[in-house]
């Protein structure tokens, strides 16, 4: 079974800072997902990637398959980015395995 | 709004009781997934249905069962509830089952067992 580790567990940043959240996994995967969970509990899918890099607005996700590592970057962070960010991986047709999440607080 | 709906939003019940959580997938999505999120365990996969058939099973207790109906909505039944069953239960849907496709999450049902 894949083990998914995220770091840091908690992160506090000042508005405008560049933020990086890391995700490592133990077994080769077919896809990696980054999810955002708002304080109210709702979950939004941010990215799904299996190689390279994806960008959406101020969010960038990268993955290094050889190193079994992915990063989520937030540029020009804003208080509305405050949420829990969750990494999840999938190997073949197996169900998603989730990391424990990174709690981000962005202070104005 | 993901297009996935879940009812009820909140549910408070007592130990030993039975509850049913309901999920309607996005229009056109054939696959439904159920997840449990508890404070100590994080998100965990429970079960997946595709077009009415069970497709994959995760850490789902025998006290829990699910089904997907012909109109593609799904229900998760939790019985003989225990305090430890208190959690957020999410449903997600995707177009197909086995490929690396994006899942769209519902708003969740918060279950509190007293």
Coordinates of C-alpha atoms in Angstrom, one line a residue:
Chain A
X1 CA 0.0 0.0 0.0
X2 CA 1.3 3.5 -0.8
X3 CA 2.4 5.7 2.0
X4 CA 1.8 9.4 1.4
X5 CA 3.7 11.9 3.5
X6 CA 3.1 15.6 3.4
X7 CA 5.2 18.4 4.8
X8 CA 4.9 20.7 6.5
X9 CA 1.9 19.7 8.6
X10 CA 1.1 23.3 9.4
X11 CA 2.2 26.5 7.7
X12 CA 1.7 30.1 8.5
X13 CA 2.6 32.7 5.9
X14 CA 2.3 36.4 5.4
X15 CA 0.1 37.7 2.6
X16 CA 2.1 37.8 -0.6
X17 CA 4.6 35.1 0.3
X18 CA 5.5 32.2 -2.0
X19 CA 4.4 28.9 -0.5
X20 CA 5.5 25.4 -1.1
X21 CA 3.8 22.2 0.1
X22 CA 5.5 18.9 -0.4
X23 CA 4.2 15.4 -1.0
X24 CA 6.2 12.2 -1.1
X25 CA 4.9 8.7 -1.8
X26 CA 6.5 5.2 -1.5
X27 CA 5.2 3.3 -4.5
X28 CA 5.1 4.2 -8.2
X29 CA 1.8 5.8 -9.1
X30 CA -0.4 6.5 -12.1
X31 CA -1.7 9.8 -10.9
X32 CA -1.4 12.3 -8.1
X33 CA -4.1 14.7 -7.0
X34 CA -3.9 17.9 -5.1
X35 CA -7.1 18.8 -3.2
X36 CA -8.1 21.9 -1.2
X37 CA -10.3 21.6 1.8
X38 CA -11.9 24.8 3.0
X39 CA -12.6 25.6 6.7
X40 CA -16.2 24.7 6.1
X41 CA -15.2 21.2 5.1
X42 CA -15.8 21.2 1.4
X43 CA -13.2 19.6 -0.9
X44 CA -12.1 21.0 -4.2
X45 CA -9.9 19.2 -6.7
X46 CA -7.0 21.5 -7.7
X47 CA -4.9 19.3 -9.9
X48 CA -4.5 15.8 -11.2
X49 CA -1.1 15.1 -12.7
X50 CA 1.0 12.1 -13.7
X51 CA 4.1 14.0 -15.0
X52 CA 5.6 17.4 -15.4
X53 CA 3.9 20.5 -14.3
X54 CA 0.5 22.1 -14.3
X55 CA -0.5 25.7 -13.6
X56 CA -3.8 27.3 -12.7
X57 CA -3.8 30.9 -11.8
X58 CA -1.5 31.4 -8.8
X59 CA -1.2 27.7 -8.2
X60 CA 1.5 25.5 -9.7
X61 CA 1.8 21.7 -9.2
X62 CA 4.9 19.7 -10.2
X63 CA 5.8 16.1 -10.0
X64 CA 9.0 14.1 -10.2
X65 CA 8.2 10.5 -10.9
X66 CA 11.7 9.2 -10.4
X67 CA 12.0 10.8 -6.9
X68 CA 8.3 10.0 -6.0
X69 CA 7.7 13.6 -5.0
X70 CA 5.3 16.4 -5.8
X71 CA 5.1 20.0 -4.8
X72 CA 2.3 22.5 -4.7
X73 CA 3.3 26.1 -5.0
X74 CA 1.2 29.2 -4.3
X75 CA 2.5 32.5 -5.6
X76 CA 1.4 35.8 -4.1
X77 CA -0.5 34.1 -1.3
X78 CA -3.7 35.6 0.0
X79 CA -5.8 35.0 3.1
X80 CA -8.4 33.3 1.0
X81 CA -5.8 30.6 0.3
X82 CA -6.1 29.5 3.9
X83 CA -7.2 25.9 3.8
X84 CA -6.0 22.3 4.2
X85 CA -4.2 21.1 1.2
X86 CA -4.3 17.3 0.7
X87 CA -2.2 15.1 -1.6
X88 CA -3.6 11.9 -2.9
X89 CA -2.1 9.2 -5.1
X90 CA -3.4 6.4 -7.2
X91 CA -1.5 3.3 -8.5
X92 CA -3.2 1.7 -11.5
X93 CA -6.8 1.2 -10.7
X94 CA -6.4 1.1 -6.9
X95 CA -8.3 3.7 -4.9
X96 CA -6.9 7.0 -3.8
X97 CA -4.6 7.0 -0.8
X98 CA -4.5 10.3 1.0
X99 CA -1.9 12.3 2.9
X100 CA -2.8 13.8 6.2
X101 CA -2.9 17.3 4.8
X102 CA -1.1 20.6 5.3
X103 CA -2.9 23.3 7.1
X104 CA -2.1 26.7 5.6
X105 CA -2.9 30.0 7.3
X106 CA -2.2 33.2 5.3
X107 CA -2.2 36.3 7.5
X108 CA -2.9 39.7 6.0
Chain B
X1 CA -20.2 24.0 -6.8
X2 CA -18.9 20.6 -8.0
X3 CA -22.3 19.3 -9.1
X4 CA -22.3 16.5 -6.6
X5 CA -25.0 16.8 -3.9
X6 CA -25.1 15.1 -0.5
X7 CA -27.9 14.9 2.0
X8 CA -28.2 15.5 4.9
X9 CA -25.5 18.1 5.6
X10 CA -25.5 17.3 9.3
X11 CA -26.7 14.3 11.2
X12 CA -26.8 13.8 15.0
X13 CA -27.8 10.4 16.3
X14 CA -27.2 8.0 19.1
X15 CA -25.1 4.9 19.5
X16 CA -26.7 1.8 18.2
X17 CA -28.8 3.6 15.6
X18 CA -28.8 3.3 11.8
X19 CA -28.5 6.1 9.3
X20 CA -28.5 6.5 5.5
X21 CA -26.4 9.1 3.7
X22 CA -27.4 10.0 0.2
X23 CA -25.3 11.1 -2.8
X24 CA -26.2 12.3 -6.2
X25 CA -23.3 12.4 -8.7
X26 CA -22.7 15.0 -11.3
X27 CA -24.8 14.7 -14.4
X28 CA -23.2 12.1 -16.7
X29 CA -20.8 10.6 -14.1
X30 CA -21.2 6.9 -13.7
X31 CA -18.8 6.3 -10.8
X32 CA -19.4 7.1 -7.2
X33 CA -16.9 6.9 -4.4
X34 CA -17.5 7.1 -0.6
X35 CA -14.8 8.5 1.8
X36 CA -14.7 8.9 5.5
X37 CA -12.7 11.7 7.1
X38 CA -12.2 11.4 10.8
X39 CA -9.9 13.7 12.9
X40 CA -7.3 11.0 13.7
X41 CA -7.4 9.0 10.4
X42 CA -7.7 11.7 7.7
X43 CA -9.5 10.8 4.5
X44 CA -10.0 7.1 3.8
X45 CA -11.6 5.3 0.9
X46 CA -14.6 3.2 1.8
X47 CA -16.2 1.9 -1.4
X48 CA -16.7 2.6 -5.1
X49 CA -19.6 1.9 -7.4
X50 CA -19.6 2.1 -11.2
X51 CA -22.9 2.1 -13.1
X52 CA -24.7 0.2 -10.3
X53 CA -22.0 -2.4 -9.6
X54 CA -19.5 -2.4 -6.7
X55 CA -16.1 -1.7 -8.2
X56 CA -13.7 -1.5 -5.3
X57 CA -13.8 -1.8 -1.6
X58 CA -11.6 -0.2 1.0
X59 CA -11.6 0.0 4.8
X60 CA -15.3 -0.3 5.1
X61 CA -16.7 -1.9 8.2
X62 CA -19.2 -4.8 8.0
X63 CA -21.7 -2.5 9.7
X64 CA -21.5 -0.2 6.7
X65 CA -23.0 -1.0 3.3
X66 CA -23.7 1.0 0.2
X67 CA -25.5 0.7 -3.1
X68 CA -25.9 2.6 -6.4
X69 CA -29.3 2.8 -7.9
X70 CA -30.4 2.8 -11.6
X71 CA -30.6 6.6 -11.6
X72 CA -27.0 6.5 -10.4
X73 CA -27.5 8.1 -7.0
X74 CA -25.9 6.2 -4.1
X75 CA -26.6 5.6 -0.5
X76 CA -24.3 4.7 2.3
X77 CA -25.9 2.9 5.2
X78 CA -24.3 2.9 8.6
X79 CA -25.7 0.6 11.3
X80 CA -25.1 -0.2 14.9
X81 CA -23.4 3.2 15.2
X82 CA -20.5 3.7 17.6
X83 CA -19.0 6.9 18.9
X84 CA -16.0 6.3 16.6
X85 CA -18.1 6.5 13.5
X86 CA -18.5 10.3 14.1
X87 CA -16.8 11.8 11.0
X88 CA -17.3 13.7 7.8
X89 CA -18.5 11.4 5.0
X90 CA -17.8 12.5 1.5
X91 CA -19.1 11.3 -1.8
X92 CA -17.2 11.9 -5.0
X93 CA -18.1 11.1 -8.6
X94 CA -16.2 10.7 -11.9
X95 CA -17.1 10.0 -15.5
X96 CA -15.5 6.6 -15.6
X97 CA -14.2 4.1 -13.1
X98 CA -10.7 2.9 -13.7
X99 CA -8.7 5.5 -15.6
X100 CA -6.9 8.4 -14.0
X101 CA -9.8 10.7 -14.0
X102 CA -10.6 13.7 -11.8
X103 CA -13.0 13.1 -9.0
X104 CA -15.5 15.8 -8.0
X105 CA -16.4 15.9 -4.3
X106 CA -19.7 16.6 -2.7
X107 CA -20.0 19.0 0.3
X108 CA -20.0 16.1 2.8
X109 CA -22.3 14.9 5.6
X110 CA -21.1 15.5 9.1
X111 CA -22.2 12.6 11.3
X112 CA -22.1 13.0 15.1
X113 CA -22.8 9.9 17.2
X114 CA -23.6 10.7 20.8

